PDB file of C-alpha atoms in Angstrom:
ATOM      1  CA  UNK A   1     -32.631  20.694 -19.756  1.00 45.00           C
ATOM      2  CA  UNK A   2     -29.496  22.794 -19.428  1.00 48.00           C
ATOM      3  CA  UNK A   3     -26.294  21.772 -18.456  1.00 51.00           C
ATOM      4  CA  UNK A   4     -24.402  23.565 -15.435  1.00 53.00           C
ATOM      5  CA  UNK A   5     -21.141  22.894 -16.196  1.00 52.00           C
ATOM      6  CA  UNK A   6     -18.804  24.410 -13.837  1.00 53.00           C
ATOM      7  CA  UNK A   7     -15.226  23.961 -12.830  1.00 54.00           C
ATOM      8  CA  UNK A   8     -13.711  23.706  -9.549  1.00 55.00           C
ATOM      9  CA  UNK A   9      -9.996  24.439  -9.217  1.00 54.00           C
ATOM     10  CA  UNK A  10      -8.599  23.206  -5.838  1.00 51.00           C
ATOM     11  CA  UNK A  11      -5.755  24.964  -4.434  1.00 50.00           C
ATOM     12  CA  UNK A  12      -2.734  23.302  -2.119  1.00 46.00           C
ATOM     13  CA  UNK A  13      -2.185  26.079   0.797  1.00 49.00           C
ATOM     14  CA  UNK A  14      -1.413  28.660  -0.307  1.00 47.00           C
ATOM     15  CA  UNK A  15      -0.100  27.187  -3.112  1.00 46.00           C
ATOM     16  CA  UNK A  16      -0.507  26.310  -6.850  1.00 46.00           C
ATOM     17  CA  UNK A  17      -3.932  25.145  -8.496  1.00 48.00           C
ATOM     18  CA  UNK A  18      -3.223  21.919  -8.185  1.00 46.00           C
ATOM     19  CA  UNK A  19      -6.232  20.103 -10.082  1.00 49.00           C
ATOM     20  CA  UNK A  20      -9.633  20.759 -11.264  1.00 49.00           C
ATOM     21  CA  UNK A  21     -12.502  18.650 -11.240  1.00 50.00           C
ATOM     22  CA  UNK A  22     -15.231  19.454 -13.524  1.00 50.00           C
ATOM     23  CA  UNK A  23     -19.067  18.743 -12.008  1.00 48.00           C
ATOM     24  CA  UNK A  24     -20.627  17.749 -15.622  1.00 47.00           C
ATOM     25  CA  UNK A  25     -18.344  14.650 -15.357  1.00 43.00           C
ATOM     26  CA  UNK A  26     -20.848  13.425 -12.157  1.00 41.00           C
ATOM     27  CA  UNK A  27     -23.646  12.336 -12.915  1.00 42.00           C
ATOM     28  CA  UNK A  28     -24.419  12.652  -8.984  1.00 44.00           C
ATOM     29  CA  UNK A  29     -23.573  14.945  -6.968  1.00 48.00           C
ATOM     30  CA  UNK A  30     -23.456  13.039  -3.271  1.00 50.00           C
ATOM     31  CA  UNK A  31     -20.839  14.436  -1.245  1.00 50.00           C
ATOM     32  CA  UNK A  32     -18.973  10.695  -1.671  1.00 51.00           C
ATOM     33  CA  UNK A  33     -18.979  11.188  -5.540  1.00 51.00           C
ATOM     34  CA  UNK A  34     -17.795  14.143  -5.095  1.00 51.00           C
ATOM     35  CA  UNK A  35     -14.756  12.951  -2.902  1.00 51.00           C
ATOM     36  CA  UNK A  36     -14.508  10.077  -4.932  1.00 53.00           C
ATOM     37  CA  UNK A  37     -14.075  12.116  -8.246  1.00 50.00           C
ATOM     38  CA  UNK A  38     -11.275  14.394  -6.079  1.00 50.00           C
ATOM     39  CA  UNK A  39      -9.824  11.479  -4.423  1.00 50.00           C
ATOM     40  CA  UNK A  40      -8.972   9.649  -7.906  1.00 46.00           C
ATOM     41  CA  UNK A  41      -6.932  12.632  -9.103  1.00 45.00           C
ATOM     42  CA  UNK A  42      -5.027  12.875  -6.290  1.00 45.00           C
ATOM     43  CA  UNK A  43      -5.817  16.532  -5.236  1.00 42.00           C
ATOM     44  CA  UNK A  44      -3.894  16.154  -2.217  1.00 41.00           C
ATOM     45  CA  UNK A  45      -7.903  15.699  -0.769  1.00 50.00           C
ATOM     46  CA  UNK A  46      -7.754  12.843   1.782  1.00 68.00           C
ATOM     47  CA  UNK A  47      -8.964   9.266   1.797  1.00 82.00           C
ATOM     48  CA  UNK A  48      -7.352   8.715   4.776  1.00 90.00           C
ATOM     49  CA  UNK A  49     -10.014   9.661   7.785  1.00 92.00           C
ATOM     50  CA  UNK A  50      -9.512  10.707  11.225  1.00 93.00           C
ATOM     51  CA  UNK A  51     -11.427   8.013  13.049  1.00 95.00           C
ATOM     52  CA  UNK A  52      -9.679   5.558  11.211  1.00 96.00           C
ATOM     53  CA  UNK A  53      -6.207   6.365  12.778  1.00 97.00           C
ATOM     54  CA  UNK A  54      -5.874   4.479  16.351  1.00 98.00           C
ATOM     55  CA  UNK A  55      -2.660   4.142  18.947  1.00 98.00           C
ATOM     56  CA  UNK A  56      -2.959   0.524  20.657  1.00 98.00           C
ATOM     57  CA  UNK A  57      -0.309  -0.429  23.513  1.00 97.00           C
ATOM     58  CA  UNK A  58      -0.520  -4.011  21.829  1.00 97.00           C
ATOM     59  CA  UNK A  59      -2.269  -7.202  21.000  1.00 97.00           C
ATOM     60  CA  UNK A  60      -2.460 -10.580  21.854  1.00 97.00           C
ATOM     61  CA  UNK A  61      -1.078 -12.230  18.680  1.00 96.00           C
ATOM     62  CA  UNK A  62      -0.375 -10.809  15.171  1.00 97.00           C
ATOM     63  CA  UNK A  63      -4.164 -12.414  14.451  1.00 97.00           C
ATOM     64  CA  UNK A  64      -5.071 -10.332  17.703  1.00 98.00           C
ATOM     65  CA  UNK A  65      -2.985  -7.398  16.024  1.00 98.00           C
ATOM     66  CA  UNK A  66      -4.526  -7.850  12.413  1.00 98.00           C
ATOM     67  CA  UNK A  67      -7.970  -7.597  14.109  1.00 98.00           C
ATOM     68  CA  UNK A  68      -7.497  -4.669  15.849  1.00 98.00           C
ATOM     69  CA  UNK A  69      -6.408  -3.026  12.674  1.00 98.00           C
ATOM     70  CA  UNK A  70      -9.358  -3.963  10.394  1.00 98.00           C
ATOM     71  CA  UNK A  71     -11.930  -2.670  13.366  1.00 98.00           C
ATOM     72  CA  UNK A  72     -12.142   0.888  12.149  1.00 97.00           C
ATOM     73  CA  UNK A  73     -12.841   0.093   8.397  1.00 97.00           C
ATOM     74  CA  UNK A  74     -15.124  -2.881   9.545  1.00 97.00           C
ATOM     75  CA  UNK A  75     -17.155  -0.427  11.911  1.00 97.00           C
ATOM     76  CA  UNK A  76     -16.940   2.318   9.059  1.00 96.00           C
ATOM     77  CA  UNK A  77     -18.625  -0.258   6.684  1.00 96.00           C
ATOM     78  CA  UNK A  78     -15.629   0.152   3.985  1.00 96.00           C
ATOM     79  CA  UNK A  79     -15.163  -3.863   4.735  1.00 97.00           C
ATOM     80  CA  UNK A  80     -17.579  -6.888   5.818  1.00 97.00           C
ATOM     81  CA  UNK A  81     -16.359  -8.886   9.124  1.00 96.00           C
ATOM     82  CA  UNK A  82     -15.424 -11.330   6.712  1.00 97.00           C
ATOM     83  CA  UNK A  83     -12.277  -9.254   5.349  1.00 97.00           C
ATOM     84  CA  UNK A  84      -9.731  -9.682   8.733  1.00 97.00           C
ATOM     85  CA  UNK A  85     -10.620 -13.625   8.360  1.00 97.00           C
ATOM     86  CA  UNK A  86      -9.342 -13.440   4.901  1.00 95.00           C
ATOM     87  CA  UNK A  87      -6.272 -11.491   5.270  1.00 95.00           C
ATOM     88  CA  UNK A  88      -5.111 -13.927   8.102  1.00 96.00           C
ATOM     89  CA  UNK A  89      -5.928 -16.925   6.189  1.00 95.00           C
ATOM     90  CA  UNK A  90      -3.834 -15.456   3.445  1.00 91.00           C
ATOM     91  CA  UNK A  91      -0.541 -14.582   5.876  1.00 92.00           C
ATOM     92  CA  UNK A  92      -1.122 -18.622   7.232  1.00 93.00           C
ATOM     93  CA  UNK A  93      -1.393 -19.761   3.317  1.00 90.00           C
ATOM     94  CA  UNK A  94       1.665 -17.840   2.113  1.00 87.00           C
ATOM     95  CA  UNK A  95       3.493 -16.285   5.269  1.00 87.00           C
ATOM     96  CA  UNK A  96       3.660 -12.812   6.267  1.00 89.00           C
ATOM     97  CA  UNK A  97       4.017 -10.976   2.892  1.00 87.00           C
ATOM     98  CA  UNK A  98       2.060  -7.975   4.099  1.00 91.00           C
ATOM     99  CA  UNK A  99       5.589  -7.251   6.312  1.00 93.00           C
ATOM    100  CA  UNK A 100       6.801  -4.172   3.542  1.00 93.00           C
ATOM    101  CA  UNK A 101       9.722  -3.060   5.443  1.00 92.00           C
ATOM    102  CA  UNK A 102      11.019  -3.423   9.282  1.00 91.00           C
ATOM    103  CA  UNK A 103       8.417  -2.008  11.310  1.00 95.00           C
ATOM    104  CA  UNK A 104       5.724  -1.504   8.489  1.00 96.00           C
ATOM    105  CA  UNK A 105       2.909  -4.312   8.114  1.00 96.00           C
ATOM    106  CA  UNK A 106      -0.106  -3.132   4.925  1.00 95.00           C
ATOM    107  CA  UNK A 107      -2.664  -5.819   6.133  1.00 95.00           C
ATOM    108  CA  UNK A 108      -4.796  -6.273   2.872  1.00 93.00           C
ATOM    109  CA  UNK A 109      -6.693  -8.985   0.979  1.00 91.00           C
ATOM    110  CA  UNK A 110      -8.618  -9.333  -2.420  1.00 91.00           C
ATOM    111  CA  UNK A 111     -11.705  -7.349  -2.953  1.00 92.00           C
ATOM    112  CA  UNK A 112     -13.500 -10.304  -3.336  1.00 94.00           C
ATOM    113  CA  UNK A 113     -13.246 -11.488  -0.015  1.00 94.00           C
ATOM    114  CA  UNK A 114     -14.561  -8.891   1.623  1.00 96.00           C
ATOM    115  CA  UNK A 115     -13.422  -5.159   0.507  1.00 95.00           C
ATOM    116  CA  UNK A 116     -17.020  -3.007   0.637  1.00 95.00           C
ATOM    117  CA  UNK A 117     -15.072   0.680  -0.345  1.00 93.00           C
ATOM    118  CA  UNK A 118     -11.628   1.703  -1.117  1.00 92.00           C
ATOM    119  CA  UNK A 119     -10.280   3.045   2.479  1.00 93.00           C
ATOM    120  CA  UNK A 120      -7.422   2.690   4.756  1.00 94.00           C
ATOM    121  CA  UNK A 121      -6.543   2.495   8.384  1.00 96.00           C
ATOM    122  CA  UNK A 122      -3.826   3.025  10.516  1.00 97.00           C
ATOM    123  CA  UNK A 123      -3.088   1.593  13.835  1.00 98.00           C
ATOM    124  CA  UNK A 124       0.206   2.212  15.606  1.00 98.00           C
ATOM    125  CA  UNK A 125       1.291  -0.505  17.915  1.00 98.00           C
ATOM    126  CA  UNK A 126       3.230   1.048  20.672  1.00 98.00           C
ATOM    127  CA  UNK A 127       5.227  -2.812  20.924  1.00 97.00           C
ATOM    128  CA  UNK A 128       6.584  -4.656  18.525  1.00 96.00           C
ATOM    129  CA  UNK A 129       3.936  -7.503  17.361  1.00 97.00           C
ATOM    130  CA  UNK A 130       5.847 -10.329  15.867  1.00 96.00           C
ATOM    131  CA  UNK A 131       4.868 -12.425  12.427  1.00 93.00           C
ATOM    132  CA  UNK A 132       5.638 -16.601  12.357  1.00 88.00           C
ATOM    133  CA  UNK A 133       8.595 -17.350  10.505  1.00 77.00           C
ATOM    134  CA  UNK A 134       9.767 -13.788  10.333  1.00 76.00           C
ATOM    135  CA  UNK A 135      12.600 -11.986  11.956  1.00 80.00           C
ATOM    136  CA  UNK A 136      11.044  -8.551  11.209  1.00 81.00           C
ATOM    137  CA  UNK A 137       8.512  -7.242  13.326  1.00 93.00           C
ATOM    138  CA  UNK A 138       6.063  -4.793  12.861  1.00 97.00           C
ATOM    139  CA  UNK A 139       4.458  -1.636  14.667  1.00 98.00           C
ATOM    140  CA  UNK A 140       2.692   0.496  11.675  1.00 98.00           C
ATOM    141  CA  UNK A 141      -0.871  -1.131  10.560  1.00 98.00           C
ATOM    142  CA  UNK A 142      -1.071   0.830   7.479  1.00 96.00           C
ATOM    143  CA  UNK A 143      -4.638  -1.702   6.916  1.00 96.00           C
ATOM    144  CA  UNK A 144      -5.821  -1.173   3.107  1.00 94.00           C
ATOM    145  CA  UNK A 145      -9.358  -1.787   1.615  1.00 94.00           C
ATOM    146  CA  UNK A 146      -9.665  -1.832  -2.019  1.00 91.00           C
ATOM    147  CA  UNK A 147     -12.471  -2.486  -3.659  1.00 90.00           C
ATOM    148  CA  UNK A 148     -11.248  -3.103  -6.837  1.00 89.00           C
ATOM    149  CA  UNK A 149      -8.225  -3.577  -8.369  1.00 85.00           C
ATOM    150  CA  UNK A 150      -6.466  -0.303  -9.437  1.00 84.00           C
ATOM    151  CA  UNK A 151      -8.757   2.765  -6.893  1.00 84.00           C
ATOM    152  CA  UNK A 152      -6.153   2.597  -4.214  1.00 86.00           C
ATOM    153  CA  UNK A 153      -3.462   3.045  -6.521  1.00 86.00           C
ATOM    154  CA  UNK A 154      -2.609   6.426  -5.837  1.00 84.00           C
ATOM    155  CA  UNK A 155      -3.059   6.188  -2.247  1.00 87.00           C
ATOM    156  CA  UNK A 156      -0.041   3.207  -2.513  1.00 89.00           C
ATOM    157  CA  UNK A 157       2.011   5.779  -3.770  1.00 88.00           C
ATOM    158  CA  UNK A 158       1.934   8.627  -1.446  1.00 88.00           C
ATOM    159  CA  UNK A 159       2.435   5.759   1.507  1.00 91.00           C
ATOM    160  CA  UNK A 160       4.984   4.270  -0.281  1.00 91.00           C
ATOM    161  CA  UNK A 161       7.187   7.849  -0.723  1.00 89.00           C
ATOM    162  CA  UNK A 162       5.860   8.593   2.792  1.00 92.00           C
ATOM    163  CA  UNK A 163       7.790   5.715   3.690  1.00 94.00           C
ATOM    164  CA  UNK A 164      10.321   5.304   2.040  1.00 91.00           C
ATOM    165  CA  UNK A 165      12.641   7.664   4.773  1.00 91.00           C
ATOM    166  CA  UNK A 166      13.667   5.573   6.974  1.00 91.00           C
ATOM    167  CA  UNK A 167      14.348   8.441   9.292  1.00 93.00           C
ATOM    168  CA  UNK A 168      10.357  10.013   8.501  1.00 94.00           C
ATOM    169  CA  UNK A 169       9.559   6.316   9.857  1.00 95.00           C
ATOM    170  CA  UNK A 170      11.015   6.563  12.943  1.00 96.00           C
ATOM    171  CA  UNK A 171       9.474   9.659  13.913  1.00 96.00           C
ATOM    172  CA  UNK A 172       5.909   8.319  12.895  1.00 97.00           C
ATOM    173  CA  UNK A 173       6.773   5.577  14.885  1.00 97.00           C
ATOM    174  CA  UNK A 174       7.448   7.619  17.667  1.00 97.00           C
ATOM    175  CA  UNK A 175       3.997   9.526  17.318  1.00 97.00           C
ATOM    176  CA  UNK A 176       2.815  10.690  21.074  1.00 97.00           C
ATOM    177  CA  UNK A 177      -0.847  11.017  19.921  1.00 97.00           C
ATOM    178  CA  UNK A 178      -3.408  10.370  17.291  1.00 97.00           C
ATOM    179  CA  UNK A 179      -3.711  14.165  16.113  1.00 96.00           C
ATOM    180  CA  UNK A 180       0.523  13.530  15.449  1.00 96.00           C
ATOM    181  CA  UNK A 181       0.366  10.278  13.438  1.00 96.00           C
ATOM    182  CA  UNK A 182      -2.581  11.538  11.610  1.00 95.00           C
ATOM    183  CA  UNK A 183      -0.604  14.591  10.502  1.00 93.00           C
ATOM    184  CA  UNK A 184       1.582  11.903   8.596  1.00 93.00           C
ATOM    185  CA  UNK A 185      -0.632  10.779   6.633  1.00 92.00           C
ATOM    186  CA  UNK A 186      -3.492  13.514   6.095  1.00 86.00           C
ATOM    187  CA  UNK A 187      -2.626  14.156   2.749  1.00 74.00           C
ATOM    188  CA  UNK A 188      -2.953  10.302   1.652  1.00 76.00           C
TER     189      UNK A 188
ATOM    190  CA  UNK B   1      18.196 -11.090 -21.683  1.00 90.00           C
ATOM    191  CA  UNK B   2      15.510  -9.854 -18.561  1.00 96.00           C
ATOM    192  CA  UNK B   3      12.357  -8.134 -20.633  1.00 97.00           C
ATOM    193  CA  UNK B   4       9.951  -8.551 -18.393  1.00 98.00           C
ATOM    194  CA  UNK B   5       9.693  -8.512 -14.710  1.00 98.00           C
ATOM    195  CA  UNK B   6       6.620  -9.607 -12.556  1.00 97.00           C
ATOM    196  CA  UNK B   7       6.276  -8.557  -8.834  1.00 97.00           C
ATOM    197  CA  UNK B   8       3.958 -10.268  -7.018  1.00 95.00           C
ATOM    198  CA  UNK B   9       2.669 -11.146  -4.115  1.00 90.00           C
ATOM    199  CA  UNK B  10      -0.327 -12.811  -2.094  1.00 86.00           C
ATOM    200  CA  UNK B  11      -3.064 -10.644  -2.751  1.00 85.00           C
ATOM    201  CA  UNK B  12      -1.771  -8.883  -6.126  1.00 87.00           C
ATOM    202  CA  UNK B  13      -2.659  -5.704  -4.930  1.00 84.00           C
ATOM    203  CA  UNK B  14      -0.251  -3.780  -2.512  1.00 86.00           C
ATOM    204  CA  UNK B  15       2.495  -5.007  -2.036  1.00 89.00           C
ATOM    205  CA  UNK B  16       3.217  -6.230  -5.093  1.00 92.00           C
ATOM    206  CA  UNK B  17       2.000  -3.151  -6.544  1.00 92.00           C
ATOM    207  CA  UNK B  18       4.442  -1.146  -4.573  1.00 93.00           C
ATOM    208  CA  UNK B  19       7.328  -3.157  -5.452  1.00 95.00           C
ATOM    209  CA  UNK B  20       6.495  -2.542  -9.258  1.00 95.00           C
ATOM    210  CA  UNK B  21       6.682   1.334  -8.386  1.00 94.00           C
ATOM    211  CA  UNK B  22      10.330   1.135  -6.612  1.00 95.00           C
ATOM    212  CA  UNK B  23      11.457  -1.498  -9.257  1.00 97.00           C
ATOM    213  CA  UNK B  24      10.743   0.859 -12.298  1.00 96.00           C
ATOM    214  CA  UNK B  25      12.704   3.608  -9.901  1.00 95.00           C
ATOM    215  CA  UNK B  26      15.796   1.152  -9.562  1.00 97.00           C
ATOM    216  CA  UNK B  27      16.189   0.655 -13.570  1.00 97.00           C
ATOM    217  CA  UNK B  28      15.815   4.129 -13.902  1.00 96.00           C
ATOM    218  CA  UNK B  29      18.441   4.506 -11.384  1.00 96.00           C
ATOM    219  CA  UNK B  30      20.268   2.268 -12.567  1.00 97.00           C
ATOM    220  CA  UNK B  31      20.405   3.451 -16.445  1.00 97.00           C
ATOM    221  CA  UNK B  32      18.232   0.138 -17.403  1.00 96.00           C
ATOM    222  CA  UNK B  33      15.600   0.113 -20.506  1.00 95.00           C
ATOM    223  CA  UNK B  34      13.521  -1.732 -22.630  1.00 96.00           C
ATOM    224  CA  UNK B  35      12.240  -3.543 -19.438  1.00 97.00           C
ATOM    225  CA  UNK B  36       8.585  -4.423 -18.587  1.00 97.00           C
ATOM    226  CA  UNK B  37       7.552  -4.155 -15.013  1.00 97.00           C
ATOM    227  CA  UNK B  38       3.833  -5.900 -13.771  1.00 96.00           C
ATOM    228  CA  UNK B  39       2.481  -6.542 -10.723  1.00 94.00           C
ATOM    229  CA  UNK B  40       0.511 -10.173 -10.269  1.00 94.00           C
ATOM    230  CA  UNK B  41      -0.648 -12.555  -7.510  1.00 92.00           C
ATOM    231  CA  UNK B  42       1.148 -15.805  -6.886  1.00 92.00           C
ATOM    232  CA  UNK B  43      -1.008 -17.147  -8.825  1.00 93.00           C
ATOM    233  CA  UNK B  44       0.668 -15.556 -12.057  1.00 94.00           C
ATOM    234  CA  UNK B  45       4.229 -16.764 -10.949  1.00 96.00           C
ATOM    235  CA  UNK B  46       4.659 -19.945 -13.487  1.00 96.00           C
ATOM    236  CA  UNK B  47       7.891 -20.546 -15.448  1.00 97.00           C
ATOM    237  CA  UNK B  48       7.962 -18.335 -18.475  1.00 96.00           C
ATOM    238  CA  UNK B  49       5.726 -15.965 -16.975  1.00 96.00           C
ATOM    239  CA  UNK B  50       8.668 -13.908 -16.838  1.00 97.00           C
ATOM    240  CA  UNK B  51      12.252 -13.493 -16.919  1.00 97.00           C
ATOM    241  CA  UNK B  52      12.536 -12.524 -12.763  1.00 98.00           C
ATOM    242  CA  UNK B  53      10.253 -12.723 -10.425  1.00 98.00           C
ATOM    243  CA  UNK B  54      10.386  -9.728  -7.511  1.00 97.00           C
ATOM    244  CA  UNK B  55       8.912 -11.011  -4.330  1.00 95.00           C
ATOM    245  CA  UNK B  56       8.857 -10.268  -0.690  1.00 92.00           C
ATOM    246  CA  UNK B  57      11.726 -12.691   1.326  1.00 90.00           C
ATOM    247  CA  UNK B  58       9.245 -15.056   2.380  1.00 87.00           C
ATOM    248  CA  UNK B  59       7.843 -15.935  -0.797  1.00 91.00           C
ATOM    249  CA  UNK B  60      11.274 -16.271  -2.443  1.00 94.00           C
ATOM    250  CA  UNK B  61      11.228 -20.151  -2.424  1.00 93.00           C
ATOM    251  CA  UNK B  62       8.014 -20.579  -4.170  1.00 91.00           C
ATOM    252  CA  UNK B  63       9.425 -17.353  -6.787  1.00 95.00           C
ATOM    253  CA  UNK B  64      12.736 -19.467  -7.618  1.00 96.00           C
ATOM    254  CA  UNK B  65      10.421 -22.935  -8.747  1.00 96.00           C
ATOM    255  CA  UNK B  66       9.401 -20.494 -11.751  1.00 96.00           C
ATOM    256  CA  UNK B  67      12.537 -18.595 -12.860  1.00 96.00           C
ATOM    257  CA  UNK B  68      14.914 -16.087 -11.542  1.00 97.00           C
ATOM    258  CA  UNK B  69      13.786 -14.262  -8.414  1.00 97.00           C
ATOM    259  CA  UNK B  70      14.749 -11.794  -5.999  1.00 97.00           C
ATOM    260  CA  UNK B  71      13.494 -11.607  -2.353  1.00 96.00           C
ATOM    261  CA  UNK B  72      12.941  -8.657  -0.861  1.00 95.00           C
ATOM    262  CA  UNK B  73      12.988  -7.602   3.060  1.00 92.00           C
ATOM    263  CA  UNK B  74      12.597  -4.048   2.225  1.00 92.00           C
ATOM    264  CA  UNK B  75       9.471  -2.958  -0.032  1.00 92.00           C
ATOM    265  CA  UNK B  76       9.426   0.963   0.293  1.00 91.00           C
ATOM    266  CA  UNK B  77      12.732   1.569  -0.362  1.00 85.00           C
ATOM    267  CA  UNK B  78      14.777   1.551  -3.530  1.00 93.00           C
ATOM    268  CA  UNK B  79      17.881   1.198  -2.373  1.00 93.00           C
ATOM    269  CA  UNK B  80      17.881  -2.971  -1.341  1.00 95.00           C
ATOM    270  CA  UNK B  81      15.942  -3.327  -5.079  1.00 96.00           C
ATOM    271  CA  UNK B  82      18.379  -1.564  -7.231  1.00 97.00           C
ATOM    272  CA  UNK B  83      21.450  -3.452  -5.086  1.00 97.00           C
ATOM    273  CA  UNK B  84      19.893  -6.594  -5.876  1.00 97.00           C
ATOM    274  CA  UNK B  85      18.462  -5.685  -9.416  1.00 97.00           C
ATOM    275  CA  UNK B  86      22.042  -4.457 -10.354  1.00 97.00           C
ATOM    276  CA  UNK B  87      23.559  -7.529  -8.794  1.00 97.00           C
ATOM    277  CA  UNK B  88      21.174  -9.405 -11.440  1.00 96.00           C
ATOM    278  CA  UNK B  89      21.602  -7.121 -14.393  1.00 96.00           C
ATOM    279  CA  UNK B  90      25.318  -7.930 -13.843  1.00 94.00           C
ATOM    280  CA  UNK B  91      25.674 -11.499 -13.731  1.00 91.00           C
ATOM    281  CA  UNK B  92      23.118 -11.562 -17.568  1.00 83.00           C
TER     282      UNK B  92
END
């Protein structure tokens, strides 16, 4: 059988090549291979999706608030119901870690307790939700699946550059609408 | 001497991961080499492990029963890391 081997160079607007990806390398060609094989060289392709970005007045609790922020990935299937349960019971084990800067929570466990595909979330609280035992409060869900230990890797750090302007988060935080706050993080 | 230097946190996966990424910034930043930077779960953090432990704030008590540590309140941004890496790197 021949091989087709061809190369696809994928261009930033109007800008640079900025990767290939070569189809021999897949030994499938689904459309989530395909994404997947894009999406691990950091094309600038997205993992972040649409329907996964939400805008929430504000919740209960920060369980209530933790919840909320797993329910897009849970419905998506890229985590089993079991996932929120474990990220709690690791923030009452060890205290509110997840808390990366003022404002900014990353809600995550270990792939072994629940983690189905590599994906993330983001909710935006439009109130502060406050953490036991913790002055800082938090507003940005940025709610991480990883399936494994390293596939999210380059996802951690485009959201950690993207946040690392203190003055870039406070506009996010001020996002009037889903379309905005996804505009944030679309290239993630 | 500080050779090695283990972030960690609950999980072992994000935000530790992301403090490795802004501590390697800070000894670049700061002019520091010959340093290993690694990224564990809590798990990990035993004396000897290494010779500082980088947490977040609230973990800094249980960081401090295995070494050196520094708590963090700030993950995404280099500069409370390389004020308190430098205060560190000072005082060896």
């Amino acid at each position: 059988m021949q091989r087709l081997c061809v190369e696809i160079r994928i261009r930033n607007r109007n800008g640079p090549v900025a990767g290939t990806v070569s189809l021999e390398e897949q030994s499938e060609w689904t459309e989530s291979g395909f994404m997947n094989a894009l999406g691990r060289r950091n094309f600038g392709m997205s993992l972040l999706k649409k329907e996964n970005v939400q805008i929430c007045d504000t919740a209960d609790n920060w369980r209530d608030a933790i919840r909320i922020s797993v329910q897009p990935l849970e419905q998506g299937g890229y985590v089993e119901s079991c996932y929120k349960d474990g990220i709690i019971e690791n923030i009452e084990k060890l205290g509110p870690y997840i808390i990366i800067a003022d404002h900014i929570a990353l809600p995550h466990a270990r792939p072994e307790q629940g983690a189905v595909k590599t994906q993330i979330g983001i909710t935006l609280f439009r109130q502060d939700i406050k953490f036991d035992g913790k002055e800082a409060t938090a507003r940005l869900f940025v709610t991480l699946a990883a399936k494994d230990n390293d596939s999210h890797l380059d996802a951690l750090v485009q959201i950690s550059e993207l946040l690392s302007d203190e003055e870039r988060v406070e506009k996010i935080l001020e996002s009037p609408d889903v379309q905005t706050l996804y505009h944030y993080f679309e290239r993630i | 001497m500080i050779k090695k230097i283990l972030c960690f946190c609950g999980s072992g996966l994000g935000t530790s991961f992301v403090m490795e990424m802004n501590v390697k910034k800070a000894l670049k930043n700061l002019g520091i080499e010959g340093v290993t930077v690694d990224h564990s779960t809590i798990d990990d953090v035993l004396p000897g492990a290494a010779d500082l432990f980088v947490c977040s704030a609230d973990l800094l008590p249980n960081a401090q029963k295995a070494g050196k540590a520094i708590g963090l309140n700030n993950m995404v941004a280099v500069k409370e890391i390389q004020e308190k890496l430098k205060a560190v790197f000072e005082e060896e």
